């Protein structure tokens, strides 16, 4: 099957007010997105796997405090962090996920360890941390995850008594994710998040849910979602795109935009990135913007926040 | 749309050796299944909702120590319990799930509270317990969940150093679940489990994962799964049946048996119960047996473990 290797990444979707996004901030977001996409591109161009490419891209986004994952994760109502991540391989449907972990620099790598070195798919909380310890993960100190912007967001959310989806602000924002197609024709997807500012502890969104926030299947596509997770769970969004392609013979663009439209109808704000088995990319969203970057073989990496 | 109200329930699937299942044990299983199905039937016959019917049926199975959910939950490797449950309404896709909770007599009712009284879909661990406390749930003492059979299973599993799927024994067995269609034409599904004997703590199976272990949509069907959860997550089983009906126009029997066959191909043992929008019931499994009961308007409640 003829295909063109490529990838797409996202750094979250939301109501991004252009008036509040300064030129300097916009530059920092675009730089972060560009770096992550370039890292994935480098893996793919060297003949590496889609799994390695999406993990590498997500690691770079997790390490960047501009994005709501890893280092830049938002604070829960208790002033702590709860990180979720998942990863899936399209060639054999193997997958791994973690939820409610803290102190892990790169939750996406822990999800991959669950996939490759445990008998399970999904580990939560203290059990996931015990597994991380067994796997030799080093734990980052609390200070690593403390960023003044995130703390200020929590204080503001507490004062307003709201659970913020980490939207509606020109500050660090966004679940992160990546999808890729490699030279072997294999697809992969990965997603990582810090959740919602001031959220009740214990809340699990769509990010670690295989089928909802993340899905990959070589027969169709790889998908990573971002937005109001509860709605993405109800619509089983990532898997629904796969099913529309496989059973209704829709193309990626139609299947993915249909889901984003269905989310909008029920009040679910957000977006997704997806790549199909031939390398076509779709990145629909129903929110004010979505931080994203993409690359296809033979072209340069591109970034966008709004329409462009 | 003409339809016939009805329901199906399961008490787990596995390799059930007829030689080890004494007449007395078999009678106890059938009695438990019968009681749960009758309770759901009573709700439906009185014009009650499918949601109430599946919750009621699952509560009765959770309260019965013969089944691996609620009171009869198996022990984790640490000698504790971690209970998971989920519930979904087919008319508006609202849903609720909890994972890794303990001390909750009826996890299915906590999942319903999450669905109806929180802004979230899925709560895990201590956060779910804090929510239960806020909702006024009374917590059962550890002794309530201690059953000699379950403790003996843990000791045996530890001695053999295996993680048992709670199969391969004539002792208490099985995730539980229910699906129903009510007189309003609404579908619902619910699933509840105590997990795997001697499992690593923190493991999440398919039971609380909307799309994998539980799914309901008035356009097609309601599904509750039981078996080796990791495989059910990879195949997004419950949602895949919905998609095959909606997009490939398969009927419930074909869609559900196809999924159970696909699970078998990748080594995933288990089964599922499902009911469609007209009241047709399917209960395929690829294991040695599945504890189940079903009822359709105008007929009597029936139970089966093997082919009958």
XYZ file of C-alpha atoms in Angstrom:
616
model
C 0.000 0.000 0.000
C 1.430 3.345 -1.051
C 1.703 5.766 1.849
C 3.524 8.895 2.938
C 5.078 8.983 6.403
C 4.032 11.850 8.606
C 2.779 12.997 11.966
C 0.593 15.505 13.748
C 0.784 16.793 17.299
C -1.441 18.924 19.487
C -0.916 21.031 22.568
C -4.569 21.392 23.548
C -7.755 23.006 22.286
C -9.850 25.723 23.861
C -11.175 29.233 23.681
C -7.956 30.988 22.879
C -8.578 34.746 22.792
C -6.238 36.276 20.175
C -6.344 39.571 22.065
C -4.751 37.953 25.128
C -2.199 35.891 23.269
C 0.770 38.239 22.973
C 3.221 37.926 20.112
C 5.799 36.696 22.605
C 3.526 33.970 24.016
C 2.428 32.889 20.572
C 6.064 32.576 19.582
C 6.771 30.361 22.592
C 3.847 28.065 21.785
C 4.826 27.768 18.146
C 8.442 27.106 19.106
C 7.377 24.321 21.470
C 5.097 22.742 18.898
C 7.777 23.005 16.226
C 10.393 21.324 18.400
C 8.099 18.421 19.233
C 7.100 17.873 15.610
C 10.723 18.075 14.456
C 11.700 15.435 17.010
C 9.025 13.061 15.749
C 9.988 13.817 12.139
C 13.608 12.949 12.884
C 12.567 9.551 14.218
C 10.381 8.809 11.191
C 12.908 10.034 8.617
C 15.526 7.714 10.122
C 13.183 4.766 9.544
C 12.083 4.656 13.186
C 8.714 3.458 14.400
C 5.524 5.452 14.769
C 5.497 4.405 18.435
C 8.936 5.959 19.002
C 7.911 9.084 17.096
C 4.748 9.749 19.093
C 6.455 8.982 22.408
C 9.352 11.318 21.577
C 7.068 14.150 20.462
C 4.911 13.840 23.574
C 7.963 13.754 25.858
C 9.078 17.099 24.447
C 5.627 18.586 25.031
C 5.534 17.104 28.569
C 8.916 18.703 29.298
C 7.707 22.111 28.088
C 5.977 24.063 30.836
C 3.791 25.884 28.307
C 1.596 22.788 27.947
C -0.733 21.073 30.432
C 1.088 17.747 30.712
C 4.187 16.587 32.550
C 6.072 19.606 33.897
C 3.367 22.139 33.016
C 0.477 20.144 34.504
C -2.239 22.172 36.215
C -2.966 21.858 39.930
C -5.907 19.876 41.312
C -8.188 21.440 43.928
C -5.875 19.941 46.579
C -2.866 21.737 45.106
C -1.349 18.503 43.855
C -0.971 16.979 40.406
C -2.659 13.990 38.804
C -1.225 13.031 35.450
C -2.840 10.714 32.896
C -1.422 9.281 29.661
C -1.960 6.537 27.117
C -0.320 5.100 24.011
C -1.471 2.612 21.369
C 0.145 0.699 18.503
C -1.958 0.296 15.377
C -0.258 -2.862 14.083
C -1.324 -5.164 16.932
C -3.675 -3.004 19.040
C -1.330 -3.229 22.000
C -1.807 -0.311 24.363
C -0.919 1.093 27.749
C -2.372 3.746 30.032
C -1.838 5.324 33.437
C -4.031 7.666 35.456
C -3.731 9.648 38.651
C 0.059 9.499 38.899
C 2.361 12.204 40.263
C 6.100 12.754 40.318
C 6.526 11.093 36.920
C 8.339 13.408 34.477
C 7.048 11.628 31.400
C 3.761 9.799 31.943
C 3.683 8.788 28.260
C 6.811 6.687 28.805
C 5.199 5.041 31.830
C 2.148 4.222 29.688
C 4.471 2.636 27.145
C 6.130 0.557 29.890
C 2.673 -0.659 30.969
C 2.054 -1.668 27.362
C 5.357 -3.465 26.879
C 6.311 -4.748 30.331
C 3.133 -5.585 32.216
C 0.318 -8.072 31.766
C -2.099 -5.169 32.016
C -3.260 -2.284 29.849
C -4.263 0.288 32.454
C -2.722 1.050 35.859
C -4.000 3.764 38.188
C -2.701 5.768 41.153
C -0.392 4.192 43.699
C -0.365 0.905 41.805
C 0.927 2.691 38.712
C 3.587 4.410 40.823
C 4.696 1.084 42.323
C 5.021 -0.273 38.781
C 7.053 2.818 37.795
C 9.350 2.138 40.731
C 9.770 -1.491 39.637
C 10.620 -0.282 36.127
C 13.366 1.968 37.503
C 11.680 5.292 36.795
C 13.269 8.191 38.642
C 10.757 10.401 40.406
C 10.931 14.154 39.948
C 10.517 16.345 43.062
C 7.314 18.362 43.546
C 9.253 21.525 42.690
C 9.755 20.263 39.144
C 6.006 20.514 38.548
C 5.608 23.884 40.260
C 5.185 26.690 37.744
C 4.025 30.152 38.894
C 1.424 30.399 36.112
C -0.232 27.123 37.106
C -0.299 28.066 40.803
C -1.855 31.429 39.947
C -4.496 29.611 37.881
C -5.408 27.459 40.866
C -5.685 30.472 43.186
C -7.928 32.209 40.661
C -10.056 29.092 40.122
C -10.424 28.567 43.861
C -11.437 32.215 44.311
C -14.026 31.843 41.580
C -14.951 28.359 42.820
C -14.842 26.910 39.328
C -13.346 23.831 37.848
C -11.426 25.177 34.913
C -10.826 23.067 31.864
C -7.610 24.942 31.453
C -9.267 26.938 28.730
C -10.175 30.591 28.495
C -6.792 31.943 29.379
C -3.655 32.945 27.545
C -1.612 31.027 30.085
C -0.182 27.541 29.768
C -2.879 25.374 28.265
C -3.591 22.044 26.838
C -3.533 18.322 26.902
C -0.859 17.145 24.471
C -0.800 14.328 21.958
C 0.760 12.896 18.822
C -0.159 10.565 15.965
C 2.210 9.144 13.368
C 2.560 6.840 10.365
C 5.976 5.254 9.846
C 7.825 3.797 6.867
C 6.659 0.284 7.820
C 3.053 1.397 7.401
C 2.411 1.276 11.135
C 0.277 3.826 12.961
C 0.538 4.953 16.593
C -1.124 7.483 18.886
C -0.276 8.919 22.311
C -1.925 11.460 24.628
C -0.850 13.011 27.951
C -2.514 15.505 30.281
C -2.431 17.285 33.590
C -6.216 17.414 33.724
C -8.349 20.347 34.837
C -7.339 23.241 37.105
C -9.048 22.948 40.513
C -10.598 19.581 39.543
C -11.824 17.211 42.213
C -9.114 14.684 42.815
C -9.754 11.282 41.346
C -11.399 12.564 38.175
C -10.393 10.584 35.101
C -10.894 12.225 31.710
C -10.638 10.736 28.235
C -6.834 10.866 27.965
C -6.082 7.426 29.495
C -9.193 5.807 28.007
C -8.348 3.693 24.975
C -11.134 4.337 22.447
C -12.063 7.748 23.860
C -8.938 9.943 23.930
C -6.504 7.676 22.108
C -6.835 4.970 19.457
C -4.745 3.496 16.648
C -5.469 0.749 14.138
C -3.434 0.101 10.982
C -6.631 -0.636 9.067
C -7.786 2.972 9.411
C -6.128 5.690 11.473
C -4.475 6.951 14.654
C -6.261 9.571 16.787
C -5.398 11.743 19.813
C -8.062 13.978 21.369
C -8.097 17.119 23.512
C -10.976 18.939 25.127
C -13.776 18.410 27.627
C -13.004 14.759 28.351
C -16.389 13.724 29.723
C -17.981 14.309 26.317
C -15.201 12.472 24.519
C -15.820 9.445 26.781
C -19.567 9.466 26.104
C -18.988 9.541 22.339
C -16.009 7.102 22.410
C -14.567 9.578 19.934
C -11.268 8.067 18.786
C -12.729 4.603 18.198
C -15.830 6.061 16.528
C -13.620 7.640 13.849
C -12.007 4.245 13.230
C -15.443 2.591 12.965
C -16.814 5.216 10.562
C -13.826 4.640 8.284
C -13.936 0.846 8.543
C -17.685 0.190 8.439
C -19.194 3.295 6.785
C -16.242 3.744 4.407
C -15.903 7.427 5.249
C -12.540 9.070 4.699
C -10.550 10.475 7.615
C -11.572 14.082 7.019
C -15.293 13.298 7.021
C -15.191 10.835 9.930
C -13.178 13.136 12.175
C -15.086 16.331 11.381
C -18.380 14.464 11.929
C -17.304 13.479 15.446
C -16.156 17.000 16.293
C -19.520 18.268 15.061
C -21.389 15.688 17.161
C -19.397 16.792 20.202
C -20.387 20.393 19.585
C -24.071 19.389 19.458
C -23.920 17.985 22.994
C -21.808 20.850 24.352
C -18.439 19.137 24.205
C -15.671 21.579 23.321
C -12.390 20.350 21.894
C -10.621 18.877 18.927
C -8.400 16.069 17.753
C -5.518 15.187 15.503
C -5.584 12.129 13.262
C -3.554 10.479 10.521
C -4.740 7.657 8.305
C -3.007 4.573 6.860
C -1.930 6.527 3.772
C -0.612 9.522 5.693
C -3.506 11.930 5.244
C -3.879 14.256 8.220
C -7.012 15.797 9.780
C -7.061 18.224 12.713
C -10.652 19.422 13.291
C -11.743 21.352 16.397
C -14.912 23.130 17.497
C -13.231 25.479 19.978
C -11.651 28.890 19.482
C -8.361 27.304 18.539
C -6.110 24.293 18.875
C -2.340 24.338 19.278
C -1.033 21.992 16.620
C 1.791 21.085 14.257
C 2.109 18.579 11.461
C 4.529 17.187 8.957
C 4.316 15.013 5.853
C 7.265 13.490 4.015
C 8.746 15.983 1.544
C 7.233 19.016 3.250
C 8.314 21.272 6.108
C 6.863 21.189 9.618
C 3.917 23.601 9.942
C 2.272 25.020 13.065
C -1.125 26.616 13.697
C -3.212 27.901 16.603
C -6.348 29.308 14.974
C -7.254 28.765 11.327
C -3.530 29.088 10.722
C -40.946 1.514 16.928
C -42.375 -1.834 18.042
C -40.286 -3.413 20.745
C -40.488 -5.995 23.514
C -39.138 -5.079 26.942
C -36.585 -7.432 28.403
C -33.223 -7.843 30.066
C -30.186 -10.067 30.336
C -27.692 -10.435 33.169
C -24.368 -12.194 33.585
C -22.359 -13.424 36.531
C -19.064 -13.931 34.715
C -17.532 -16.114 32.028
C -14.697 -18.579 32.293
C -13.538 -22.150 32.061
C -16.205 -23.726 34.201
C -15.474 -27.421 34.612
C -18.799 -29.297 34.854
C -17.055 -32.028 36.859
C -16.199 -29.570 39.630
C -19.506 -27.759 39.677
C -21.580 -29.799 42.134
C -25.345 -29.914 41.873
C -25.543 -27.882 45.057
C -23.209 -25.140 43.744
C -24.960 -25.037 40.413
C -28.259 -24.599 42.226
C -26.863 -21.657 44.198
C -25.585 -19.950 41.049
C -28.867 -20.421 39.217
C -30.812 -19.189 42.232
C -28.680 -16.028 42.402
C -29.029 -15.362 38.692
C -32.768 -15.979 38.846
C -33.269 -13.563 41.725
C -31.357 -10.799 39.985
C -33.243 -11.248 36.712
C -36.580 -11.341 38.523
C -35.754 -8.083 40.288
C -34.995 -6.370 36.983
C -38.123 -7.872 35.425
C -40.239 -6.476 38.249
C -38.901 -2.980 37.587
C -39.576 -3.224 33.850
C -43.041 -4.759 34.189
C -44.069 -1.899 36.460
C -43.108 0.561 33.720
C -39.799 1.436 35.375
C -36.683 2.545 33.551
C -33.969 0.394 32.046
C -31.474 2.290 34.235
C -33.349 1.276 37.396
C -33.653 -2.307 36.156
C -29.947 -2.791 35.441
C -28.918 -1.084 38.675
C -31.304 -3.236 40.709
C -30.202 -6.484 39.050
C -26.520 -5.662 39.551
C -27.093 -4.701 43.208
C -28.537 -8.160 43.852
C -25.530 -9.817 42.188
C -23.141 -7.545 44.141
C -24.856 -8.563 47.382
C -24.509 -12.276 46.544
C -21.164 -13.667 47.660
C -21.206 -16.253 44.872
C -20.220 -13.593 42.338
C -17.004 -11.567 41.971
C -18.433 -8.109 42.626
C -19.463 -6.225 45.755
C -19.559 -8.630 48.703
C -17.996 -11.565 46.840
C -15.122 -9.588 45.320
C -11.801 -11.405 45.074
C -8.709 -10.297 46.984
C -5.857 -8.348 45.372
C -2.261 -9.460 45.922
C -2.191 -7.133 48.957
C -5.166 -8.912 50.523
C -7.433 -5.934 49.945
C -10.268 -5.239 47.513
C -10.483 -2.903 44.530
C -13.943 -2.639 43.044
C -14.831 -1.179 39.636
C -18.233 -0.432 38.119
C -19.912 1.551 35.362
C -23.384 2.359 34.080
C -24.689 4.004 30.901
C -28.028 5.316 29.638
C -28.786 4.744 25.969
C -31.201 7.657 25.524
C -28.677 10.465 26.143
C -25.324 8.640 26.430
C -24.920 9.817 30.008
C -22.643 7.511 31.963
C -20.761 7.068 35.209
C -17.859 4.898 36.354
C -15.702 4.252 39.406
C -12.495 2.256 39.797
C -10.272 1.142 42.627
C -12.798 1.733 45.406
C -13.198 -0.316 48.584
C -15.749 -0.470 51.369
C -18.586 0.364 48.993
C -21.354 -2.270 49.182
C -22.778 -1.415 45.772
C -20.253 0.135 43.399
C -22.877 0.219 40.622
C -24.919 2.699 42.673
C -21.827 4.855 43.188
C -21.243 4.819 39.417
C -24.833 5.982 38.950
C -24.286 8.805 41.449
C -21.223 9.899 39.468
C -23.401 9.933 36.350
C -26.255 11.897 37.911
C -24.648 14.056 40.594
C -21.159 15.000 39.426
C -19.740 17.002 36.560
C -17.569 14.015 35.737
C -17.974 10.590 34.160
C -15.183 8.619 35.824
C -13.807 8.872 39.380
C -11.001 6.687 40.711
C -9.641 5.591 44.082
C -9.647 7.955 47.040
C -11.319 10.667 44.996
C -14.224 8.337 44.243
C -14.456 7.460 47.946
C -14.520 11.135 48.921
C -17.358 11.630 46.454
C -19.178 8.620 47.957
C -18.818 10.214 51.380
C -20.233 13.500 50.059
C -23.178 11.570 48.587
C -23.936 10.014 51.965
C -22.897 6.452 51.125
C -22.441 4.261 54.177
C -19.203 2.308 54.121
C -19.274 -1.418 54.856
C -16.585 -2.829 57.179
C -13.791 -4.995 55.761
C -15.447 -8.053 57.300
C -18.408 -7.627 54.970
C -16.153 -8.393 51.998
C -14.365 -11.309 53.691
C -15.538 -14.649 52.380
C -13.576 -17.833 53.170
C -13.641 -19.005 49.550
C -12.096 -15.777 48.274
C -9.391 -15.815 50.935
C -8.568 -19.422 50.076
C -8.302 -18.428 46.393
C -5.784 -15.722 47.247
C -3.670 -18.112 49.332
C -3.677 -20.621 46.482
C -2.870 -17.974 43.870
C -0.032 -16.613 46.000
C 1.345 -20.128 46.481
C 1.214 -20.699 42.733
C 2.407 -17.134 42.073
C -0.261 -16.567 39.466
C -2.655 -13.797 38.785
C -5.948 -15.581 38.477
C -8.710 -14.194 36.334
C -11.093 -15.810 38.757
C -11.622 -18.546 36.229
C -10.774 -22.232 36.297
C -12.408 -22.985 39.595
C -15.809 -24.081 40.788
C -15.670 -21.399 43.459
C -17.270 -17.964 43.407
C -16.634 -16.496 39.985
C -17.412 -13.673 37.741
C -17.770 -10.050 36.950
C -21.489 -9.222 36.914
C -23.560 -7.097 34.583
C -27.003 -6.316 33.227
C -28.590 -4.839 30.097
C -32.242 -3.858 29.669
C -34.812 -2.317 27.339
C -37.752 -0.559 29.008
C -41.285 0.330 27.947
C -40.148 3.819 26.917
C -37.778 2.265 24.387
C -34.733 3.224 26.409
C -31.691 0.984 26.756
C -29.209 0.795 29.664
C -26.175 -1.261 30.648
C -24.231 -1.741 33.882
C -21.192 -3.803 34.910
C -19.478 -4.384 38.264
C -16.406 -6.402 39.260
C -13.965 -7.314 41.978
C -11.187 -7.806 39.446
C -8.618 -10.601 39.431
C -7.461 -12.741 42.357
C -3.899 -11.811 43.373
C -3.805 -8.978 40.824
C -1.304 -6.159 41.192
C -3.039 -3.288 42.872
C -3.942 -0.406 40.616
C -4.880 -2.577 37.633
C -7.953 -1.300 35.794
C -9.823 -3.752 33.565
C -12.575 -3.121 31.054
C -15.439 -2.921 33.553
C -15.249 0.848 34.285
C -14.249 1.742 30.723
C -17.184 3.128 28.764
C -16.917 1.624 25.273
C -14.917 -1.421 26.388
C -16.860 -3.207 29.165
C -20.103 -1.208 29.084
C -21.989 0.729 26.416
C -25.590 1.683 25.635
C -27.100 3.659 22.782
C -30.819 3.729 21.922
C -29.973 3.647 18.218
C -28.552 0.134 18.517
C -28.018 -1.814 21.724
C -26.826 -2.102 25.331
C -23.803 -4.297 26.139
C -22.078 -5.579 29.299
C -18.871 -7.631 29.029
C -17.039 -10.161 31.195
C -13.687 -11.818 30.698
C -10.010 -10.989 30.301
C -10.413 -7.208 30.438
C -7.166 -6.219 28.741
C -8.366 -7.775 25.486
C -11.776 -6.143 25.781
C -10.054 -2.744 26.131
C -7.885 -3.314 23.055
C -10.925 -4.235 20.952
C -13.214 -1.548 22.498
C -15.724 -4.395 22.441
C -19.012 -2.873 23.616
C -18.737 0.184 21.360
C -17.569 -1.941 18.422
C -20.851 -3.886 18.550
C -22.770 -0.595 18.436
C -20.692 0.579 15.461
C -21.142 -2.666 13.518
C -24.905 -2.358 13.934
C -25.028 1.354 13.108
C -22.525 1.570 10.258
C -22.299 -1.981 8.848
C -26.008 -2.683 9.426
C -25.283 -5.997 11.120
C -27.883 -7.376 13.513
C -27.112 -7.818 17.201
C -26.441 -11.560 16.954
C -23.889 -11.186 14.149
C -22.174 -8.101 15.586
C -21.784 -9.561 19.063
C -20.663 -13.021 17.963
C -18.142 -11.442 15.577
C -16.547 -9.526 18.444
C -16.411 -12.598 20.678
C -14.761 -14.459 17.803
C -12.226 -11.669 17.281
C -11.401 -11.784 20.984
C -10.775 -15.520 20.750
C -8.362 -14.958 17.838
C -6.122 -12.734 19.980
C -6.376 -14.954 23.057
C -9.035 -13.004 24.908
C -11.369 -15.272 26.844
C -14.818 -14.106 27.879
C -18.276 -13.211 26.767
C -20.953 -10.562 26.855
C -24.665 -9.959 27.158
C -26.493 -7.554 24.865
C -30.013 -6.412 24.048
C -31.010 -4.350 21.030
C -33.573 -1.545 20.527
C -36.296 -4.075 19.678
C -35.582 -6.348 22.628
C -33.605 -9.086 20.882
C -31.017 -10.641 23.184
C -27.553 -12.080 22.401
C -25.217 -13.719 24.929
C -22.157 -15.095 23.089
C -19.013 -16.331 24.882
C -15.832 -18.087 23.838
C -15.053 -19.608 27.238
C -16.169 -22.868 28.833
C -19.321 -21.234 30.112
C -20.973 -18.002 31.195
C -23.351 -17.575 34.123
C -26.368 -15.792 32.692
C -30.098 -15.211 32.863
C -32.538 -13.423 30.601
C -36.142 -12.440 30.286
C -38.391 -11.106 27.494
C -41.924 -9.790 27.973
C -44.435 -12.638 27.946
C -41.874 -15.312 28.776
C -40.412 -16.687 32.001
C -36.937 -15.907 33.332
C -34.391 -18.456 32.072
C -30.904 -19.245 33.346
C -27.884 -20.983 31.782
C -24.253 -21.731 32.571
C -23.046 -23.817 29.634
C -25.013 -24.248 26.416
C -28.047 -24.320 28.679
